[in-house]
């Protein structure tokens, strides 16, 4: 039986095939079945007791043979998981991938063009493509100190430990037990258990017990398979946390650079408007303009000054964000600062083939691991409805004192086998199997949604980058035109050729143009970083240290 995770054009994932429930098999309850045991007590082997008792090593051989036979005959019920196959899509967008080319005029405006390198691999340290030492050092600091990344690493180690703990259920459980007691036997009509009929006696009983539940139908192995898949999912959660952290640091740095550009532009506009206010005030004193012109310029200057505090507040908060991402307190602000001039826009953008995306996205791999875990849980639920077998044995001795324990006659051993078949439980186990199958359907649907979202993220970034270059070119042209307009109208106003209203309009347009220019440039940087994130971040090309395996337990028997 197989649980196949395949993607067709519409990205449906077929339900995992599970064994049909026989109509005559009632929903299960656990009722003890037959038990076969061989016991050797202190009194066995006495004259007239029958065949001579086997030695303790013979009992051990019998138990080992039973364990080997049970393991050899084991099978695994439930669906067998198969990994996902890439969806049959050959491109991210409706039409083929096109470079965001700019015209000659747009290039002359100062806008930078970018090209898509189809099929080229994403570098592991993709943020280095922005060629900023400050950004590289800040990302390295965040990777070393961010507590969220440390928590994800600890969660992976915990998942690995849980998997190893689950693996122990495949092996026999061996334990040592010892008991010492001082007893009084009842007198009268009852007989003392001792040969000398003493009513007061001591009893010392050390023994080694072995218990084993043969995984005949694979329920234990399916549970281990499910836990292993959950461990794999936790590994991909760690990769997703790594990618999210690096992407957040880059995005925060770009946003800081954008805010600094907007603040610098706003301060320049405020200075220009202040100088113009002085000019208008002089003209008023000379009787060349009316007082209303001065009031209007004062109002415009105040409006521009109102723009500055929110930008400064946003910049301060952005610095706090960068500091927190680096694992520091706000009072320990990071030293790195960012401007658009210090960041270099990557001109050639690697774009992985669509067929590789599901292997590159950590969230898709985590969703696939969730399907695997849910598939194995179906097998666990099916196995719980089938007969359960147990084998146990004990070897020890019992005597009235420690010295007597060395007497071969004091030895004892027991070998027992049991089977329990569910007969009736009011439908509990059947409903649990049904719930496991539905949970598998949920995981499959969530996987399909994750895959669709992954391709959507890449398509959104490609669309944005195709428009970003033109937006920057338009913003640059708008700034140039509005700046020239302000200078021209200012000269005309000084000559009395235009009214103050025209000057106010051109100043407002210039302020908006410079802010829009900074935002457009930052958007192009941010969309570039978002593309690297959408393609998986190149985790497969990283050279950093992977989480170390847990040290060996010095006392694995504890």
XYZ file of C-alpha atoms in Angstrom:
558
model
C 0.000 0.000 0.000
C 1.349 3.430 -0.896
C 0.590 7.000 0.076
C 1.729 8.841 -3.024
C 2.289 12.595 -2.935
C 2.077 13.690 -6.551
C 1.103 16.992 -8.126
C -0.873 17.257 -11.351
C -1.777 20.402 -13.255
C -4.402 21.351 -10.688
C -2.064 20.046 -7.976
C -4.374 17.393 -6.509
C -2.802 14.865 -4.150
C -4.503 11.446 -4.210
C -5.617 10.010 -0.924
C -3.407 7.329 0.537
C -4.693 3.843 -0.098
C -5.621 2.140 3.162
C -6.749 -1.421 3.689
C -10.476 -1.877 3.452
C -12.171 -2.802 6.683
C -13.859 -6.209 6.428
C -17.589 -5.890 7.071
C -17.448 -8.637 9.646
C -14.647 -6.918 11.605
C -16.438 -5.056 14.329
C -14.888 -1.825 15.678
C -12.232 -3.019 17.990
C -11.945 -3.348 21.713
C -9.086 -5.115 23.383
C -9.995 -8.432 24.955
C -7.243 -10.685 26.187
C -6.818 -13.770 24.085
C -4.813 -16.912 24.541
C -1.699 -16.960 26.668
C 0.907 -19.662 26.560
C 3.505 -19.808 29.246
C 6.165 -22.088 30.581
C 7.002 -21.752 34.245
C 9.695 -23.321 36.313
C 9.316 -22.873 40.025
C 11.170 -24.023 43.086
C 9.103 -27.190 43.375
C 9.361 -28.232 39.704
C 11.545 -31.221 38.967
C 10.887 -32.886 42.319
C 10.660 -36.658 42.224
C 7.541 -37.651 40.391
C 6.993 -34.179 38.939
C 7.420 -35.310 35.326
C 10.107 -34.393 32.799
C 13.285 -32.844 34.161
C 13.378 -29.065 34.160
C 15.529 -27.275 31.483
C 18.459 -25.163 32.554
C 18.260 -21.353 32.647
C 20.303 -21.055 29.467
C 17.791 -23.295 27.712
C 15.050 -20.887 28.732
C 17.074 -18.009 27.333
C 17.468 -19.832 24.024
C 13.734 -20.456 23.852
C 13.008 -16.773 24.523
C 15.553 -15.600 21.928
C 14.134 -17.977 19.351
C 10.626 -16.673 19.995
C 11.771 -13.068 19.629
C 13.581 -13.803 16.366
C 10.601 -15.673 14.948
C 8.234 -12.840 15.864
C 10.488 -10.238 14.243
C 11.029 -12.272 11.086
C 7.314 -12.704 10.509
C 6.481 -9.012 11.015
C 4.865 -6.929 8.275
C 3.716 -3.321 8.050
C 0.090 -2.396 7.472
C -1.064 0.979 6.269
C 0.075 3.177 3.356
C 3.719 3.400 2.291
C 4.708 7.016 1.743
C 6.350 8.200 -1.460
C 7.873 11.646 -1.877
C 6.309 14.390 -3.936
C 6.950 14.850 -7.633
C 7.251 18.342 -9.135
C 4.041 19.817 -10.585
C 3.878 19.766 -14.393
C 4.476 23.490 -14.817
C 7.307 24.972 -16.859
C 7.068 28.647 -15.938
C 6.122 30.821 -13.015
C 3.987 33.332 -14.917
C 1.393 33.017 -17.666
C 3.861 34.012 -20.334
C 7.536 33.144 -20.502
C 9.981 34.849 -18.194
C 10.925 38.283 -19.524
C 13.712 40.518 -18.290
C 12.628 43.864 -16.787
C 14.366 45.865 -19.506
C 14.427 49.659 -19.560
C 14.384 52.001 -22.501
C 17.376 54.183 -23.318
C 15.604 57.227 -21.875
C 14.732 55.372 -18.672
C 18.340 54.241 -18.303
C 19.529 57.823 -18.710
C 17.295 58.817 -15.798
C 19.541 56.841 -13.468
C 17.395 53.714 -13.099
C 19.248 50.373 -12.969
C 18.106 47.487 -15.132
C 18.117 43.869 -13.963
C 18.086 40.572 -15.833
C 16.844 37.101 -14.904
C 19.341 34.222 -15.135
C 16.980 31.294 -15.698
C 18.174 28.011 -14.251
C 21.018 29.550 -12.244
C 21.330 28.413 -8.650
C 20.651 30.722 -5.704
C 23.798 31.251 -3.592
C 23.703 30.134 0.025
C 24.716 33.588 1.295
C 22.526 35.519 -1.120
C 22.619 38.738 0.904
C 26.278 39.193 -0.058
C 25.088 40.062 -3.578
C 24.145 43.515 -2.200
C 27.890 44.060 -1.614
C 27.529 45.703 1.783
C 30.019 44.837 4.504
C 27.716 46.318 7.125
C 24.879 44.063 5.967
C 27.106 40.986 5.900
C 28.347 41.592 9.443
C 24.852 42.256 10.765
C 23.470 39.056 9.222
C 26.358 37.078 10.706
C 25.670 38.594 14.126
C 21.968 37.807 13.879
C 22.690 34.181 12.935
C 24.997 33.851 15.925
C 22.813 35.536 18.547
C 19.155 35.505 17.567
C 17.201 33.564 20.234
C 14.477 32.433 17.826
C 17.079 30.586 15.773
C 18.486 29.040 18.950
C 14.975 27.886 19.882
C 14.533 26.262 16.464
C 17.851 24.446 16.861
C 16.846 23.213 20.322
C 13.500 22.027 18.953
C 15.337 19.975 16.329
C 17.540 18.384 18.967
C 14.463 17.596 21.045
C 12.785 15.995 18.021
C 15.875 13.870 17.418
C 15.883 12.706 21.039
C 12.188 11.842 20.804
C 12.839 9.803 17.670
C 15.582 7.822 19.397
C 13.292 7.277 22.357
C 10.593 5.941 20.040
C 13.132 3.624 18.399
C 13.623 1.869 21.734
C 10.153 0.335 21.420
C 11.517 -1.983 18.705
C 13.804 -3.774 21.170
C 13.155 -6.038 24.158
C 12.978 -4.344 27.514
C 15.360 -5.856 30.051
C 15.198 -5.000 33.741
C 16.628 -6.238 36.999
C 14.536 -6.527 40.102
C 15.299 -7.677 43.594
C 13.090 -8.189 46.619
C 13.880 -9.050 50.226
C 11.261 -9.705 52.873
C 10.809 -11.119 56.376
C 7.613 -13.152 56.673
C 5.440 -15.066 59.111
C 3.461 -17.989 57.740
C 0.049 -18.682 59.226
C -0.096 -21.625 61.615
C -2.930 -23.954 62.369
C -4.471 -25.693 59.435
C -2.150 -24.005 56.852
C 1.314 -25.290 56.077
C 4.504 -23.259 55.987
C 5.986 -22.835 52.494
C 9.381 -23.980 53.820
C 10.553 -27.568 53.958
C 11.266 -27.309 57.687
C 7.765 -25.898 58.335
C 9.177 -22.790 60.008
C 6.562 -20.069 60.536
C 9.101 -17.200 60.530
C 11.424 -16.911 57.564
C 13.259 -14.497 55.243
C 12.945 -14.556 51.458
C 15.371 -13.039 48.961
C 14.330 -13.004 45.262
C 16.567 -11.343 42.628
C 15.571 -11.796 38.990
C 16.068 -10.427 35.473
C 12.945 -9.859 33.415
C 12.660 -9.540 29.651
C 9.525 -8.288 27.883
C 8.953 -7.817 24.193
C 5.969 -6.838 22.074
C 6.662 -8.207 18.574
C 5.776 -5.641 15.947
C 3.916 -8.221 13.884
C 1.778 -5.751 11.930
C 4.180 -2.795 11.970
C 2.335 -0.482 14.332
C 5.492 0.323 16.297
C 7.511 0.876 13.135
C 4.789 3.111 11.733
C 4.873 5.149 14.939
C 8.656 5.433 14.555
C 8.179 6.417 10.911
C 5.751 9.136 11.950
C 8.122 10.475 14.591
C 11.021 10.416 12.122
C 8.917 12.445 9.686
C 8.138 14.920 12.451
C 11.853 15.218 13.139
C 12.408 15.908 9.448
C 9.664 18.521 9.560
C 11.409 20.170 12.509
C 14.619 20.267 10.484
C 12.815 22.153 7.722
C 11.286 24.453 10.329
C 14.835 25.293 11.356
C 15.758 26.048 7.748
C 12.634 28.190 7.430
C 13.614 30.096 10.587
C 17.117 30.618 9.174
C 15.706 31.932 5.911
C 13.145 34.156 7.637
C 15.807 35.654 9.911
C 18.205 36.524 7.102
C 15.389 37.890 4.937
C 14.059 40.002 7.824
C 17.494 41.482 8.499
C 17.947 42.401 4.836
C 14.427 43.830 4.572
C 14.904 45.873 7.752
C 18.225 47.231 6.470
C 16.635 48.245 3.163
C 13.764 49.907 4.983
C 16.210 51.834 7.136
C 18.028 53.000 4.012
C 14.703 54.089 2.513
C 13.742 56.045 5.623
C 17.126 57.779 5.711
C 16.688 58.779 2.068
C 13.191 60.112 2.742
C 14.376 62.045 5.782
C 17.306 63.543 3.862
C 15.027 64.557 0.982
C 12.445 66.045 3.329
C 15.112 68.034 5.167
C 16.359 69.440 1.845
C 12.838 70.471 0.888
C 12.305 72.081 4.296
C 15.552 74.016 3.930
C 14.541 75.195 0.455
C 11.117 76.225 1.703
C 12.703 78.071 4.639
C 14.950 79.990 2.268
C 11.972 80.816 0.093
C 10.024 82.018 3.116
C 12.838 84.450 3.886
C 12.705 85.726 0.309
C 8.936 86.199 0.397
C 9.188 87.949 3.758
C 11.709 90.397 2.314
C 9.430 91.006 -0.653
C 6.540 91.690 1.712
C 8.613 94.171 3.648
C 9.405 95.868 0.344
C 5.713 95.932 -0.517
C 6.097 93.634 -3.503
C 3.818 90.802 -2.255
C 0.806 90.632 -0.014
C 0.785 89.260 3.500
C -1.336 86.327 2.338
C 1.603 85.016 0.301
C 3.745 84.901 3.426
C 1.043 83.086 5.382
C 0.626 80.496 2.639
C 4.385 79.816 2.543
C 4.444 79.463 6.332
C 1.583 76.926 6.116
C 3.393 74.942 3.405
C 6.606 74.897 5.449
C 4.669 73.660 8.485
C 3.125 70.848 6.414
C 6.558 69.729 5.248
C 7.852 69.864 8.797
C 4.972 67.619 9.886
C 6.237 64.909 7.544
C 9.616 64.735 9.268
C 8.747 63.485 12.824
C 6.876 60.349 11.652
C 9.828 59.460 9.422
C 12.254 59.965 12.312
C 10.062 57.848 14.568
C 9.914 55.074 11.955
C 13.699 55.185 11.600
C 14.197 54.852 15.355
C 11.826 51.899 15.461
C 13.611 50.330 12.508
C 16.877 50.602 14.400
C 15.226 48.856 17.338
C 14.072 46.078 14.997
C 17.563 45.546 13.606
C 18.947 45.482 17.139
C 16.382 42.890 18.236
C 17.058 40.697 15.191
C 20.732 40.742 16.180
C 19.789 39.398 19.619
C 20.490 42.638 21.461
C 18.508 44.890 23.769
C 17.405 48.314 22.443
C 19.964 50.016 24.682
C 22.696 48.002 22.908
C 21.892 49.353 19.459
C 23.853 47.837 16.588
C 26.583 49.968 15.095
C 25.805 49.245 11.438
C 23.868 51.897 9.520
C 22.430 51.649 6.023
C 21.774 54.025 3.149
C 20.662 53.326 -0.388
C 24.064 54.437 -1.593
C 25.780 51.784 0.569
C 23.698 48.991 -0.972
C 24.401 47.770 -4.491
C 21.496 46.409 -6.485
C 22.173 42.910 -7.883
C 21.903 43.231 -11.635
C 21.708 39.515 -12.569
C 19.068 37.610 -10.619
C 19.216 33.785 -10.479
C 15.821 32.168 -11.045
C 15.593 28.432 -10.341
C 13.642 26.181 -12.649
C 9.999 25.691 -11.606
C 10.583 21.944 -11.308
C 13.105 22.517 -8.509
C 11.076 24.889 -6.377
C 9.370 22.239 -4.216
C 12.794 20.839 -3.315
C 14.145 24.276 -2.404
C 11.396 25.781 -0.268
C 11.702 24.822 3.435
C 7.981 25.386 4.018
C 7.091 22.977 1.196
C 9.493 20.352 2.551
C 8.005 20.782 6.035
C 4.500 20.312 4.613
C 5.671 17.169 2.814
C 7.079 15.816 6.084
C 3.703 16.493 7.717
C 2.013 14.364 5.035
C 4.525 11.595 5.694
C 3.840 11.712 9.435
C 0.070 11.631 8.880
C 0.448 8.715 6.449
C 2.331 6.677 9.043
C -0.322 7.420 11.662
C -2.871 5.677 9.431
C -0.732 2.548 9.664
C -0.591 2.900 13.448
C -4.383 3.124 13.619
C -4.809 0.043 11.386
C -2.293 -1.984 13.434
C -4.127 -1.136 16.659
C -7.197 -2.996 15.335
C -5.227 -6.194 14.758
C -4.008 -8.828 17.248
C -1.358 -7.682 19.683
C 1.335 -10.106 20.807
C 3.598 -10.033 23.845
C 6.436 -12.286 24.959
C 7.968 -12.114 28.397
C 10.417 -14.079 30.465
C 12.162 -13.968 33.800
C 15.234 -15.704 35.211
C 16.199 -15.522 38.851
C 16.401 -17.295 42.154
C 14.624 -17.290 45.474
C 16.002 -18.411 48.837
C 15.843 -17.673 52.526
C 19.332 -16.102 52.539
C 21.871 -14.743 50.106
C 24.194 -17.738 50.381
C 21.436 -20.107 49.390
C 20.873 -18.186 46.142
C 23.951 -19.965 44.731
C 22.265 -23.314 45.117
C 21.005 -24.504 41.693
C 17.843 -25.689 43.373
C 16.956 -22.040 44.176
C 16.766 -21.017 40.510
C 13.518 -20.097 38.811
C 12.462 -19.006 35.341
C 9.320 -18.151 33.445
C 8.518 -17.827 29.736
C 5.095 -16.530 28.685
C 3.443 -15.549 25.470
C 0.130 -13.715 25.096
C -2.117 -12.506 22.320
C -5.027 -10.072 22.506
C -7.518 -9.513 19.701
C -9.869 -6.540 19.781
C -13.473 -7.720 19.549
C -15.732 -4.867 20.618
C -15.053 -1.351 21.883
C -18.029 0.630 20.660
C -16.241 1.723 17.483
C -13.360 3.511 19.204
C -10.476 2.054 17.192
C -12.408 2.218 13.926
C -13.128 5.925 14.464
C -9.504 6.541 15.334
C -8.474 4.976 12.050
C -11.074 7.104 10.279
C -9.727 10.219 12.020
C -6.167 9.313 10.984
C -7.264 8.980 7.363
C -9.006 12.359 7.488
C -5.914 13.934 9.080
C -3.929 12.565 6.153
C -6.364 14.297 3.815
C -5.896 17.540 5.751
C -2.093 17.284 5.492
C -2.314 16.604 1.762
C -4.577 19.610 1.188
C -2.285 21.825 3.246
C 0.659 20.602 1.189
C -1.088 21.569 -2.035
C -1.887 25.009 -0.605
C 1.750 25.467 0.442
C 2.991 24.537 -3.040
C 0.575 26.951 -4.714
C 1.642 29.726 -2.328
C 5.306 29.027 -3.093
C 4.796 29.460 -6.823
C 2.642 32.524 -6.180
C 5.430 34.118 -4.114
C 7.928 33.684 -6.932
C 5.474 34.973 -9.540
C 4.666 38.018 -7.400
C 8.360 38.860 -7.044
C 8.974 38.475 -10.772
C 6.031 40.731 -11.592
C 7.202 43.324 -9.079
C 10.752 43.338 -10.412
C 9.495 43.735 -13.975
C 7.754 46.945 -12.874
C 10.274 48.240 -10.301
C 12.830 49.470 -12.834
C 10.245 51.495 -14.703
C 8.872 52.853 -11.417
C 12.337 54.048 -10.371
C 12.893 55.614 -13.799
C 9.553 57.425 -13.572
C 10.321 58.607 -10.044
C 13.731 59.904 -11.099
C 12.181 61.753 -14.015
C 9.513 63.210 -11.733
C 12.122 64.465 -9.264
C 14.172 66.041 -12.037
C 11.160 67.724 -13.604
C 9.687 68.966 -10.332
C 13.068 70.307 -9.188
C 13.479 72.244 -12.437
C 9.895 73.446 -12.128
C 10.528 74.767 -8.634
C 13.625 76.657 -9.776
C 11.816 78.127 -12.786
C 8.698 79.177 -10.883
C 10.846 80.601 -8.115
C 12.623 82.847 -10.589
C 9.334 83.860 -12.167
C 7.896 84.593 -8.741
C 10.870 86.802 -7.954
C 10.115 88.735 -11.127
C 6.430 88.936 -10.260
C 5.424 86.872 -13.295
C 3.520 84.201 -11.320
C 1.522 84.156 -8.141
C 2.543 82.514 -4.899
C -0.099 79.804 -5.494
C 1.910 78.438 -8.427
C 5.025 78.363 -6.289
C 3.225 76.496 -3.513
C 1.962 73.870 -5.950
C 5.387 73.206 -7.433
C 6.980 72.921 -3.981
C 4.384 70.383 -2.845
C 4.898 68.369 -6.013
C 8.656 68.344 -5.485
C 8.363 67.098 -1.880
C 6.090 64.268 -2.952
C 8.413 63.401 -5.831
C 11.538 63.042 -3.685
C 9.727 60.863 -1.126
C 8.297 58.680 -3.886
C 11.757 58.340 -5.434
C 13.242 56.989 -2.197
C 10.353 54.561 -1.794
C 10.631 53.324 -5.381
C 14.350 52.652 -5.043
C 13.812 50.812 -1.759
C 11.028 48.725 -3.326
C 13.397 47.529 -6.042
C 15.926 46.423 -3.417
C 13.247 44.820 -1.247
C 11.663 42.914 -4.134
C 15.094 41.618 -5.105
C 15.591 40.253 -1.586
C 12.060 38.825 -1.624
C 12.858 36.889 -4.797
C 15.831 35.191 -3.143
C 13.614 34.303 -0.195
C 10.800 33.011 -2.419
C 13.256 30.718 -4.234
C 14.298 29.086 -0.955
C 17.312 31.175 0.014
C 19.926 28.718 -1.284
C 20.119 26.745 1.987
C 21.505 23.778 0.010
C 24.575 25.853 -0.877
C 25.318 27.045 2.648
C 28.694 26.337 4.201
C 27.815 27.123 7.790
C 27.908 24.510 10.518
C 24.939 22.203 10.758
C 23.486 21.347 14.186
C 25.787 18.818 15.845
C 24.487 15.367 16.630
C 23.727 14.635 20.237
C 26.620 13.114 22.223
C 26.460 9.411 22.950
C 24.836 8.463 26.223
C 27.635 7.188 28.493
C 25.160 4.811 30.151
C 22.676 3.781 27.440
C 21.147 1.152 29.685
C 19.791 3.807 32.067
